[in-house]
Amino acid sequence: MKQVVSIRAPAKVNLLLRVLGPRGDGFHELETIFQAIDFSDELTVELAGDSVELEVTGADLGPITDNLAVRAAEAFRRVAGLETGVRIRLAKHIPAGAGLGGGSSDAAAVLRALQHLTGEAVPAQALSTIGAELGSDVPFFLCGSPLALARGRGEDLSPWPPLPVAHVVVVCPPVHVATADAYAALSRSRLSTVVSTRADLDAAPTNWESVVELARNDFESVVADRHPEVREALESLRNSGLQMVMLSGSGAACFGFARGAKEAESTADRLSAELGWRVKATRSLDEVPSISLM
């Protein structure tokens, strides 16, 4: 009897994102706090056929060979020496290119699902290496915690105990922010400004008040300058009275924290009507989504 597993791939927001400078390998040294949120793609994964197959609903994500979920499955098969194929069905809800980590989360979900289906055919360290090679955000989605500090390219992770569930409003402006362009704009802006330095993060935050003191995204001003829609999203969230309003990743999604579910829902409904964009009321996660047998 064939086994099929289902798994949710949650989005993330960055509660802190400092770009500390370029590295010798062409990437940038980062310091970021990841928080998973209840805004998810849905996947089913099974061992079937003799190649990797992907069926996507909900969005056109371009060529299948470029999809991170497919690349994750191919890498897993190669490292595990797995001869059977992998069939993936992906219901896409997280917008692509929004700074919410949707593609990376999909890749991590596939890796977790294949570990489950194969009885952990790939050692944990090798799985982490696969994740890091796929993308800078993938290791977070593999780390087993919904809250983590990441350094390096994102692969140097310190999972943190989850904070109490908080309510979040996410605004998705209808623009695509290319990560490379955001880094280039940030580099140009720093010709006359001070480069970011490491935050004081000797201990994990124990409450949201301590996170507010750290909250910052080095991309925010340069991305907002280049994309008026991003600036409008940030201003709309702030004018709604939300707290800790920020850009996520290199954008274009922006988010803010409400005082409760009712405020989050009413704010999301109003901003959606006013802006005509996708706006979602959701919450932070206090645990990683589990894998379910179908």
PDB file of C-alpha atoms in Angstrom:
ATOM      1  CA  MET A   1       0.000   0.000   0.000  1.00  0.00           C
ATOM      2  CA  LYS A   2       1.425   3.357  -1.014  1.00  0.00           C
ATOM      3  CA  GLN A   3       2.033   5.997   1.608  1.00  0.00           C
ATOM      4  CA  VAL A   4       1.068   9.614   1.064  1.00  0.00           C
ATOM      5  CA  VAL A   5       1.813  12.334   3.576  1.00  0.00           C
ATOM      6  CA  SER A   6       0.425  15.836   3.844  1.00  0.00           C
ATOM      7  CA  ILE A   7       2.245  18.763   5.368  1.00  0.00           C
ATOM      8  CA  ARG A   8       1.739  22.504   5.677  1.00  0.00           C
ATOM      9  CA  ALA A   9       4.586  24.819   4.721  1.00  0.00           C
ATOM     10  CA  PRO A  10       4.234  28.034   6.753  1.00  0.00           C
ATOM     11  CA  ALA A  11       5.397  31.487   5.793  1.00  0.00           C
ATOM     12  CA  LYS A  12       7.827  33.467   7.938  1.00  0.00           C
ATOM     13  CA  VAL A  13       8.402  37.068   8.857  1.00  0.00           C
ATOM     14  CA  ASN A  14      11.694  38.610   9.907  1.00  0.00           C
ATOM     15  CA  LEU A  15      11.456  40.304  13.294  1.00  0.00           C
ATOM     16  CA  LEU A  16      15.020  41.539  12.829  1.00  0.00           C
ATOM     17  CA  LEU A  17      17.088  41.649   9.651  1.00  0.00           C
ATOM     18  CA  ARG A  18      20.549  43.144   9.671  1.00  0.00           C
ATOM     19  CA  VAL A  19      22.822  42.972   6.638  1.00  0.00           C
ATOM     20  CA  LEU A  20      26.319  43.089   8.113  1.00  0.00           C
ATOM     21  CA  GLY A  21      28.275  43.181   4.874  1.00  0.00           C
ATOM     22  CA  PRO A  22      29.427  41.150   1.845  1.00  0.00           C
ATOM     23  CA  ARG A  23      31.251  37.833   2.214  1.00  0.00           C
ATOM     24  CA  GLY A  24      33.997  36.387   0.076  1.00  0.00           C
ATOM     25  CA  ASP A  25      31.644  33.820  -1.460  1.00  0.00           C
ATOM     26  CA  GLY A  26      29.385  36.422  -3.070  1.00  0.00           C
ATOM     27  CA  PHE A  27      26.726  36.289  -0.361  1.00  0.00           C
ATOM     28  CA  HIS A  28      26.109  38.661   2.539  1.00  0.00           C
ATOM     29  CA  GLU A  29      26.593  38.136   6.252  1.00  0.00           C
ATOM     30  CA  LEU A  30      23.186  38.357   7.899  1.00  0.00           C
ATOM     31  CA  GLU A  31      21.686  38.450  11.337  1.00  0.00           C
ATOM     32  CA  THR A  32      17.972  37.766  11.460  1.00  0.00           C
ATOM     33  CA  ILE A  33      15.191  36.539  13.704  1.00  0.00           C
ATOM     34  CA  PHE A  34      12.722  34.271  11.929  1.00  0.00           C
ATOM     35  CA  GLN A  35       9.140  33.816  13.138  1.00  0.00           C
ATOM     36  CA  ALA A  36       6.842  31.320  11.424  1.00  0.00           C
ATOM     37  CA  ILE A  37       3.242  32.422  10.901  1.00  0.00           C
ATOM     38  CA  ASP A  38      -0.029  30.637  10.216  1.00  0.00           C
ATOM     39  CA  PHE A  39      -0.098  31.424   6.489  1.00  0.00           C
ATOM     40  CA  SER A  40       0.757  28.235   4.653  1.00  0.00           C
ATOM     41  CA  ASP A  41       1.119  26.367   1.416  1.00  0.00           C
ATOM     42  CA  GLU A  42      -0.208  22.809   1.504  1.00  0.00           C
ATOM     43  CA  LEU A  43       1.661  19.815   0.102  1.00  0.00           C
ATOM     44  CA  THR A  44       1.108  16.125  -0.367  1.00  0.00           C
ATOM     45  CA  VAL A  45       4.147  13.975  -1.067  1.00  0.00           C
ATOM     46  CA  GLU A  46       4.417  10.313  -2.064  1.00  0.00           C
ATOM     47  CA  LEU A  47       7.020   7.934  -3.427  1.00  0.00           C
ATOM     48  CA  ALA A  48       5.833   7.049  -6.934  1.00  0.00           C
ATOM     49  CA  GLY A  49       7.092   6.688 -10.491  1.00  0.00           C
ATOM     50  CA  ASP A  50      10.708   7.075 -11.468  1.00  0.00           C
ATOM     51  CA  SER A  51      11.187  10.844 -11.537  1.00  0.00           C
ATOM     52  CA  VAL A  52      10.124  13.955  -9.640  1.00  0.00           C
ATOM     53  CA  GLU A  53       6.655  15.188 -10.614  1.00  0.00           C
ATOM     54  CA  LEU A  54       4.996  18.403  -9.464  1.00  0.00           C
ATOM     55  CA  GLU A  55       1.373  19.483  -9.726  1.00  0.00           C
ATOM     56  CA  VAL A  56       0.682  23.064  -8.631  1.00  0.00           C
ATOM     57  CA  THR A  57      -2.608  24.807  -7.977  1.00  0.00           C
ATOM     58  CA  GLY A  58      -3.119  28.400  -6.936  1.00  0.00           C
ATOM     59  CA  ALA A  59      -0.275  30.140  -8.752  1.00  0.00           C
ATOM     60  CA  ASP A  60       1.946  29.970 -11.805  1.00  0.00           C
ATOM     61  CA  LEU A  61       5.449  29.498 -10.435  1.00  0.00           C
ATOM     62  CA  GLY A  62       7.296  29.253 -13.730  1.00  0.00           C
ATOM     63  CA  PRO A  63       9.342  26.277 -14.981  1.00  0.00           C
ATOM     64  CA  ILE A  64       9.070  23.162 -12.820  1.00  0.00           C
ATOM     65  CA  THR A  65      12.843  22.685 -12.872  1.00  0.00           C
ATOM     66  CA  ASP A  66      13.261  26.034 -11.082  1.00  0.00           C
ATOM     67  CA  ASN A  67      10.838  25.128  -8.296  1.00  0.00           C
ATOM     68  CA  LEU A  68      12.547  24.705  -4.921  1.00  0.00           C
ATOM     69  CA  ALA A  69      10.239  21.841  -3.947  1.00  0.00           C
ATOM     70  CA  VAL A  70      11.346  19.906  -7.035  1.00  0.00           C
ATOM     71  CA  ARG A  71      14.992  20.737  -6.453  1.00  0.00           C
ATOM     72  CA  ALA A  72      14.643  19.565  -2.850  1.00  0.00           C
ATOM     73  CA  ALA A  73      13.202  16.233  -3.949  1.00  0.00           C
ATOM     74  CA  GLU A  74      15.916  15.752  -6.550  1.00  0.00           C
ATOM     75  CA  ALA A  75      18.657  16.539  -4.025  1.00  0.00           C
ATOM     76  CA  PHE A  76      17.134  14.150  -1.491  1.00  0.00           C
ATOM     77  CA  ARG A  77      16.953  11.323  -4.070  1.00  0.00           C
ATOM     78  CA  ARG A  78      20.570  11.912  -5.038  1.00  0.00           C
ATOM     79  CA  VAL A  79      21.936  11.928  -1.484  1.00  0.00           C
ATOM     80  CA  ALA A  80      19.743   9.028  -0.324  1.00  0.00           C
ATOM     81  CA  GLY A  81      20.390   6.937  -3.433  1.00  0.00           C
ATOM     82  CA  LEU A  82      16.619   6.716  -3.835  1.00  0.00           C
ATOM     83  CA  GLU A  83      15.605   5.011  -7.071  1.00  0.00           C
ATOM     84  CA  THR A  84      11.867   5.571  -6.831  1.00  0.00           C
ATOM     85  CA  GLY A  85      10.367   8.860  -7.964  1.00  0.00           C
ATOM     86  CA  VAL A  86       8.578  11.523  -5.939  1.00  0.00           C
ATOM     87  CA  ARG A  87       5.136  12.936  -6.662  1.00  0.00           C
ATOM     88  CA  ILE A  88       4.368  16.349  -5.144  1.00  0.00           C
ATOM     89  CA  ARG A  89       1.067  18.186  -5.133  1.00  0.00           C
ATOM     90  CA  LEU A  90       1.407  21.801  -4.058  1.00  0.00           C
ATOM     91  CA  ALA A  91      -1.477  24.118  -3.224  1.00  0.00           C
ATOM     92  CA  LYS A  92       0.160  27.533  -3.352  1.00  0.00           C
ATOM     93  CA  HIS A  93      -1.206  30.242  -1.055  1.00  0.00           C
ATOM     94  CA  ILE A  94       1.909  32.214  -0.046  1.00  0.00           C
ATOM     95  CA  PRO A  95       2.747  34.797  -2.727  1.00  0.00           C
ATOM     96  CA  ALA A  96       6.067  34.269  -4.461  1.00  0.00           C
ATOM     97  CA  GLY A  97       8.790  36.901  -4.230  1.00  0.00           C
ATOM     98  CA  ALA A  98       7.186  38.577  -1.227  1.00  0.00           C
ATOM     99  CA  GLY A  99       9.857  38.026   1.426  1.00  0.00           C
ATOM    100  CA  LEU A 100       7.687  35.461   3.215  1.00  0.00           C
ATOM    101  CA  GLY A 101       9.866  32.440   2.442  1.00  0.00           C
ATOM    102  CA  GLY A 102       7.187  30.436   0.649  1.00  0.00           C
ATOM    103  CA  GLY A 103       9.482  28.630  -1.784  1.00  0.00           C
ATOM    104  CA  SER A 104      11.997  27.832   0.945  1.00  0.00           C
ATOM    105  CA  SER A 105       9.262  26.538   3.211  1.00  0.00           C
ATOM    106  CA  ASP A 106       7.963  24.305   0.410  1.00  0.00           C
ATOM    107  CA  ALA A 107      11.462  22.881  -0.069  1.00  0.00           C
ATOM    108  CA  ALA A 108      11.861  22.178   3.645  1.00  0.00           C
ATOM    109  CA  ALA A 109       8.413  20.559   3.771  1.00  0.00           C
ATOM    110  CA  VAL A 110       9.370  18.200   0.945  1.00  0.00           C
ATOM    111  CA  LEU A 111      12.614  17.253   2.713  1.00  0.00           C
ATOM    112  CA  ARG A 112      10.753  16.584   5.973  1.00  0.00           C
ATOM    113  CA  ALA A 113       8.118  14.536   4.155  1.00  0.00           C
ATOM    114  CA  LEU A 114      10.716  12.424   2.358  1.00  0.00           C
ATOM    115  CA  GLN A 115      12.580  11.797   5.605  1.00  0.00           C
ATOM    116  CA  HIS A 116       9.305  10.515   7.037  1.00  0.00           C
ATOM    117  CA  LEU A 117       8.511   8.337   4.011  1.00  0.00           C
ATOM    118  CA  THR A 118      11.984   6.801   3.823  1.00  0.00           C
ATOM    119  CA  GLY A 119      12.601   6.239   7.519  1.00  0.00           C
ATOM    120  CA  GLU A 120      15.170   9.055   7.650  1.00  0.00           C
ATOM    121  CA  ALA A 121      17.273   7.842   4.745  1.00  0.00           C
ATOM    122  CA  VAL A 122      19.411  10.989   4.908  1.00  0.00           C
ATOM    123  CA  PRO A 123      21.467  11.813   8.041  1.00  0.00           C
ATOM    124  CA  ALA A 124      20.389  14.987   9.822  1.00  0.00           C
ATOM    125  CA  GLN A 125      23.594  16.875   9.024  1.00  0.00           C
ATOM    126  CA  ALA A 126      23.359  15.962   5.341  1.00  0.00           C
ATOM    127  CA  LEU A 127      19.740  17.116   5.306  1.00  0.00           C
ATOM    128  CA  SER A 128      20.810  20.450   6.772  1.00  0.00           C
ATOM    129  CA  THR A 129      23.465  20.750   4.083  1.00  0.00           C
ATOM    130  CA  ILE A 130      20.885  20.100   1.365  1.00  0.00           C
ATOM    131  CA  GLY A 131      18.693  22.798   2.862  1.00  0.00           C
ATOM    132  CA  ALA A 132      21.462  25.376   3.033  1.00  0.00           C
ATOM    133  CA  GLU A 133      22.417  24.684  -0.588  1.00  0.00           C
ATOM    134  CA  LEU A 134      18.822  25.198  -1.719  1.00  0.00           C
ATOM    135  CA  GLY A 135      18.386  28.616  -0.117  1.00  0.00           C
ATOM    136  CA  SER A 136      19.253  30.825   2.829  1.00  0.00           C
ATOM    137  CA  ASP A 137      15.809  30.498   4.449  1.00  0.00           C
ATOM    138  CA  VAL A 138      15.472  26.709   4.113  1.00  0.00           C
ATOM    139  CA  PRO A 139      17.522  25.817   7.235  1.00  0.00           C
ATOM    140  CA  PHE A 140      15.091  27.770   9.416  1.00  0.00           C
ATOM    141  CA  PHE A 141      12.131  25.755   8.165  1.00  0.00           C
ATOM    142  CA  LEU A 142      14.083  22.566   8.922  1.00  0.00           C
ATOM    143  CA  CYS A 143      15.248  23.534  12.405  1.00  0.00           C
ATOM    144  CA  GLY A 144      12.193  22.302  14.299  1.00  0.00           C
ATOM    145  CA  SER A 145      11.302  25.592  15.967  1.00  0.00           C
ATOM    146  CA  PRO A 146       8.929  28.366  14.845  1.00  0.00           C
ATOM    147  CA  LEU A 147      11.327  31.002  16.229  1.00  0.00           C
ATOM    148  CA  ALA A 148      15.065  31.178  15.626  1.00  0.00           C
ATOM    149  CA  LEU A 149      18.065  33.454  15.354  1.00  0.00           C
ATOM    150  CA  ALA A 150      20.078  32.976  12.165  1.00  0.00           C
ATOM    151  CA  ARG A 151      23.497  34.259  11.214  1.00  0.00           C
ATOM    152  CA  GLY A 152      25.878  33.723   8.323  1.00  0.00           C
ATOM    153  CA  ARG A 153      23.810  33.221   5.180  1.00  0.00           C
ATOM    154  CA  GLY A 154      21.039  31.909   7.413  1.00  0.00           C
ATOM    155  CA  GLU A 155      22.572  28.485   8.008  1.00  0.00           C
ATOM    156  CA  ASP A 156      24.054  29.288  11.438  1.00  0.00           C
ATOM    157  CA  LEU A 157      20.874  28.749  13.457  1.00  0.00           C
ATOM    158  CA  SER A 158      19.954  29.044  17.103  1.00  0.00           C
ATOM    159  CA  PRO A 159      16.402  27.729  17.621  1.00  0.00           C
ATOM    160  CA  TRP A 160      14.607  29.619  20.364  1.00  0.00           C
ATOM    161  CA  PRO A 161      11.675  28.650  22.589  1.00  0.00           C
ATOM    162  CA  PRO A 162       8.427  29.926  21.062  1.00  0.00           C
ATOM    163  CA  LEU A 163       6.839  33.115  22.292  1.00  0.00           C
ATOM    164  CA  PRO A 164       3.117  33.343  23.141  1.00  0.00           C
ATOM    165  CA  VAL A 165       0.888  33.425  20.075  1.00  0.00           C
ATOM    166  CA  ALA A 166       0.479  36.947  18.698  1.00  0.00           C
ATOM    167  CA  HIS A 167      -1.878  38.239  16.007  1.00  0.00           C
ATOM    168  CA  VAL A 168      -0.417  39.550  12.767  1.00  0.00           C
ATOM    169  CA  VAL A 169      -1.680  41.424   9.723  1.00  0.00           C
ATOM    170  CA  VAL A 170       0.243  40.820   6.491  1.00  0.00           C
ATOM    171  CA  VAL A 171      -0.108  43.150   3.494  1.00  0.00           C
ATOM    172  CA  CYS A 172       1.094  41.874   0.103  1.00  0.00           C
ATOM    173  CA  PRO A 173       1.607  44.781  -2.344  1.00  0.00           C
ATOM    174  CA  PRO A 174       1.296  43.753  -6.012  1.00  0.00           C
ATOM    175  CA  VAL A 175       4.997  44.219  -6.761  1.00  0.00           C
ATOM    176  CA  HIS A 176       7.903  41.791  -6.994  1.00  0.00           C
ATOM    177  CA  VAL A 177      11.106  42.834  -5.252  1.00  0.00           C
ATOM    178  CA  ALA A 178      14.145  41.046  -6.654  1.00  0.00           C
ATOM    179  CA  THR A 179      16.478  40.154  -3.777  1.00  0.00           C
ATOM    180  CA  ALA A 180      19.573  41.009  -5.824  1.00  0.00           C
ATOM    181  CA  ASP A 181      18.162  44.469  -6.590  1.00  0.00           C
ATOM    182  CA  ALA A 182      17.426  45.047  -2.894  1.00  0.00           C
ATOM    183  CA  TYR A 183      21.010  44.172  -1.951  1.00  0.00           C
ATOM    184  CA  ALA A 184      22.361  46.432  -4.703  1.00  0.00           C
ATOM    185  CA  ALA A 185      20.199  49.339  -3.540  1.00  0.00           C
ATOM    186  CA  LEU A 186      21.282  48.768   0.060  1.00  0.00           C
ATOM    187  CA  SER A 187      24.948  48.740  -0.953  1.00  0.00           C
ATOM    188  CA  ARG A 188      24.553  52.055  -2.799  1.00  0.00           C
ATOM    189  CA  SER A 189      22.775  53.639   0.165  1.00  0.00           C
ATOM    190  CA  ARG A 190      25.629  52.655   2.454  1.00  0.00           C
ATOM    191  CA  LEU A 191      28.217  54.660   0.565  1.00  0.00           C
ATOM    192  CA  SER A 192      27.377  57.466   2.967  1.00  0.00           C
ATOM    193  CA  THR A 193      25.873  55.624   5.928  1.00  0.00           C
ATOM    194  CA  VAL A 194      27.039  53.368   8.734  1.00  0.00           C
ATOM    195  CA  VAL A 195      27.015  49.635   8.088  1.00  0.00           C
ATOM    196  CA  SER A 196      24.801  47.602  10.382  1.00  0.00           C
ATOM    197  CA  THR A 197      26.377  45.966  13.419  1.00  0.00           C
ATOM    198  CA  ARG A 198      25.394  42.858  15.330  1.00  0.00           C
ATOM    199  CA  ALA A 199      22.546  43.143  17.792  1.00  0.00           C
ATOM    200  CA  ASP A 200      22.833  42.296  21.462  1.00  0.00           C
ATOM    201  CA  LEU A 201      21.372  38.794  21.314  1.00  0.00           C
ATOM    202  CA  ASP A 202      23.097  36.880  24.065  1.00  0.00           C
ATOM    203  CA  ALA A 203      19.797  35.393  25.217  1.00  0.00           C
ATOM    204  CA  ALA A 204      16.535  34.453  23.542  1.00  0.00           C
ATOM    205  CA  PRO A 205      13.688  36.933  24.090  1.00  0.00           C
ATOM    206  CA  THR A 206      11.147  35.802  26.644  1.00  0.00           C
ATOM    207  CA  ASN A 207       8.352  38.169  25.661  1.00  0.00           C
ATOM    208  CA  TRP A 208       7.234  40.302  22.749  1.00  0.00           C
ATOM    209  CA  GLU A 209       8.235  43.516  24.506  1.00  0.00           C
ATOM    210  CA  SER A 210      11.900  42.515  24.258  1.00  0.00           C
ATOM    211  CA  VAL A 211      11.462  41.723  20.540  1.00  0.00           C
ATOM    212  CA  VAL A 212      10.055  45.196  19.883  1.00  0.00           C
ATOM    213  CA  GLU A 213      13.336  46.661  21.142  1.00  0.00           C
ATOM    214  CA  LEU A 214      15.247  44.631  18.530  1.00  0.00           C
ATOM    215  CA  ALA A 215      12.869  45.059  15.592  1.00  0.00           C
ATOM    216  CA  ARG A 216      14.559  46.431  12.482  1.00  0.00           C
ATOM    217  CA  ASN A 217      14.965  45.600   8.800  1.00  0.00           C
ATOM    218  CA  ASP A 218      17.917  47.128   6.951  1.00  0.00           C
ATOM    219  CA  PHE A 219      16.127  46.728   3.601  1.00  0.00           C
ATOM    220  CA  GLU A 220      13.037  48.675   4.607  1.00  0.00           C
ATOM    221  CA  SER A 221      13.984  52.226   3.662  1.00  0.00           C
ATOM    222  CA  VAL A 222      15.689  51.385   0.352  1.00  0.00           C
ATOM    223  CA  VAL A 223      12.893  49.055  -0.783  1.00  0.00           C
ATOM    224  CA  ALA A 224      10.216  51.585   0.216  1.00  0.00           C
ATOM    225  CA  ASP A 225      12.084  54.286  -1.735  1.00  0.00           C
ATOM    226  CA  ARG A 226      12.125  52.150  -4.872  1.00  0.00           C
ATOM    227  CA  HIS A 227       8.591  50.771  -4.562  1.00  0.00           C
ATOM    228  CA  PRO A 228       5.854  53.270  -3.586  1.00  0.00           C
ATOM    229  CA  GLU A 229       3.453  50.380  -2.967  1.00  0.00           C
ATOM    230  CA  VAL A 230       5.686  49.114  -0.177  1.00  0.00           C
ATOM    231  CA  ARG A 231       5.786  52.553   1.427  1.00  0.00           C
ATOM    232  CA  GLU A 232       1.987  52.728   1.199  1.00  0.00           C
ATOM    233  CA  ALA A 233       1.638  49.315   2.825  1.00  0.00           C
ATOM    234  CA  LEU A 234       3.899  50.320   5.722  1.00  0.00           C
ATOM    235  CA  GLU A 235       2.106  53.618   6.229  1.00  0.00           C
ATOM    236  CA  SER A 236      -1.317  51.954   6.107  1.00  0.00           C
ATOM    237  CA  LEU A 237      -0.325  49.442   8.787  1.00  0.00           C
ATOM    238  CA  ARG A 238       1.153  52.158  11.011  1.00  0.00           C
ATOM    239  CA  ASN A 239      -1.853  54.428  10.560  1.00  0.00           C
ATOM    240  CA  SER A 240      -4.035  51.506  11.654  1.00  0.00           C
ATOM    241  CA  GLY A 241      -2.345  51.562  15.044  1.00  0.00           C
ATOM    242  CA  LEU A 242      -0.548  48.225  14.672  1.00  0.00           C
ATOM    243  CA  GLN A 243       2.697  47.610  16.502  1.00  0.00           C
ATOM    244  CA  MET A 244       6.128  46.588  15.211  1.00  0.00           C
ATOM    245  CA  VAL A 245       5.255  47.367  11.574  1.00  0.00           C
ATOM    246  CA  MET A 246       8.024  46.144   9.286  1.00  0.00           C
ATOM    247  CA  LEU A 247       9.040  44.861   5.891  1.00  0.00           C
ATOM    248  CA  SER A 248       9.548  41.081   5.740  1.00  0.00           C
ATOM    249  CA  GLY A 249      12.781  39.905   4.167  1.00  0.00           C
ATOM    250  CA  SER A 250      13.596  42.071   1.150  1.00  0.00           C
ATOM    251  CA  GLY A 251       9.866  42.537   0.512  1.00  0.00           C
ATOM    252  CA  ALA A 252       7.430  43.263  -0.792  1.00  0.00           C
ATOM    253  CA  ALA A 253       5.220  41.917   2.026  1.00  0.00           C
ATOM    254  CA  CYS A 254       4.830  44.062   5.138  1.00  0.00           C
ATOM    255  CA  PHE A 255       3.358  43.135   8.500  1.00  0.00           C
ATOM    256  CA  GLY A 256       2.311  44.506  11.852  1.00  0.00           C
ATOM    257  CA  PHE A 257       1.098  43.100  15.160  1.00  0.00           C
ATOM    258  CA  ALA A 258      -2.445  43.613  16.434  1.00  0.00           C
ATOM    259  CA  ARG A 259      -3.602  43.525  20.042  1.00  0.00           C
ATOM    260  CA  GLY A 260      -5.907  40.597  19.394  1.00  0.00           C
ATOM    261  CA  ALA A 261      -7.661  38.488  16.779  1.00  0.00           C
ATOM    262  CA  LYS A 262     -10.605  40.867  16.436  1.00  0.00           C
ATOM    263  CA  GLU A 263      -8.371  43.876  15.725  1.00  0.00           C
ATOM    264  CA  ALA A 264      -6.330  41.829  13.241  1.00  0.00           C
ATOM    265  CA  GLU A 265      -9.433  40.691  11.347  1.00  0.00           C
ATOM    266  CA  SER A 266     -11.056  44.128  11.221  1.00  0.00           C
ATOM    267  CA  THR A 267      -7.799  45.795  10.151  1.00  0.00           C
ATOM    268  CA  ALA A 268      -7.202  43.223   7.425  1.00  0.00           C
ATOM    269  CA  ASP A 269     -10.748  43.599   6.082  1.00  0.00           C
ATOM    270  CA  ARG A 270     -10.498  47.391   6.010  1.00  0.00           C
ATOM    271  CA  LEU A 271      -7.046  47.528   4.411  1.00  0.00           C
ATOM    272  CA  SER A 272      -8.026  44.961   1.798  1.00  0.00           C
ATOM    273  CA  ALA A 273     -10.983  47.129   0.800  1.00  0.00           C
ATOM    274  CA  GLU A 274      -8.976  50.358   0.856  1.00  0.00           C
ATOM    275  CA  LEU A 275      -5.868  49.124  -0.937  1.00  0.00           C
ATOM    276  CA  GLY A 276      -7.378  46.491  -3.194  1.00  0.00           C
ATOM    277  CA  TRP A 277      -4.460  44.188  -2.364  1.00  0.00           C
ATOM    278  CA  ARG A 278      -4.152  40.866  -0.628  1.00  0.00           C
ATOM    279  CA  VAL A 279      -4.226  41.349   3.136  1.00  0.00           C
ATOM    280  CA  LYS A 280      -4.285  38.488   5.604  1.00  0.00           C
ATOM    281  CA  ALA A 281      -5.033  38.374   9.306  1.00  0.00           C
ATOM    282  CA  THR A 282      -3.118  35.528  10.897  1.00  0.00           C
ATOM    283  CA  ARG A 283      -1.059  34.650  13.978  1.00  0.00           C
ATOM    284  CA  SER A 284       2.426  33.623  14.955  1.00  0.00           C
ATOM    285  CA  LEU A 285       3.043  29.901  15.341  1.00  0.00           C
ATOM    286  CA  ASP A 286       4.164  28.359  18.619  1.00  0.00           C
ATOM    287  CA  GLU A 287       4.969  24.963  17.080  1.00  0.00           C
ATOM    288  CA  VAL A 288       6.111  23.524  13.757  1.00  0.00           C
ATOM    289  CA  PRO A 289       3.365  21.946  11.593  1.00  0.00           C
ATOM    290  CA  SER A 290       3.316  18.177  11.882  1.00  0.00           C
ATOM    291  CA  ILE A 291       3.313  15.576   9.102  1.00  0.00           C
ATOM    292  CA  SER A 292       0.071  13.646   8.578  1.00  0.00           C
ATOM    293  CA  LEU A 293      -0.509  10.314   6.873  1.00  0.00           C
ATOM    294  CA  MET A 294      -3.317  10.369   4.317  1.00  0.00           C
TER     295      MET A 294
END
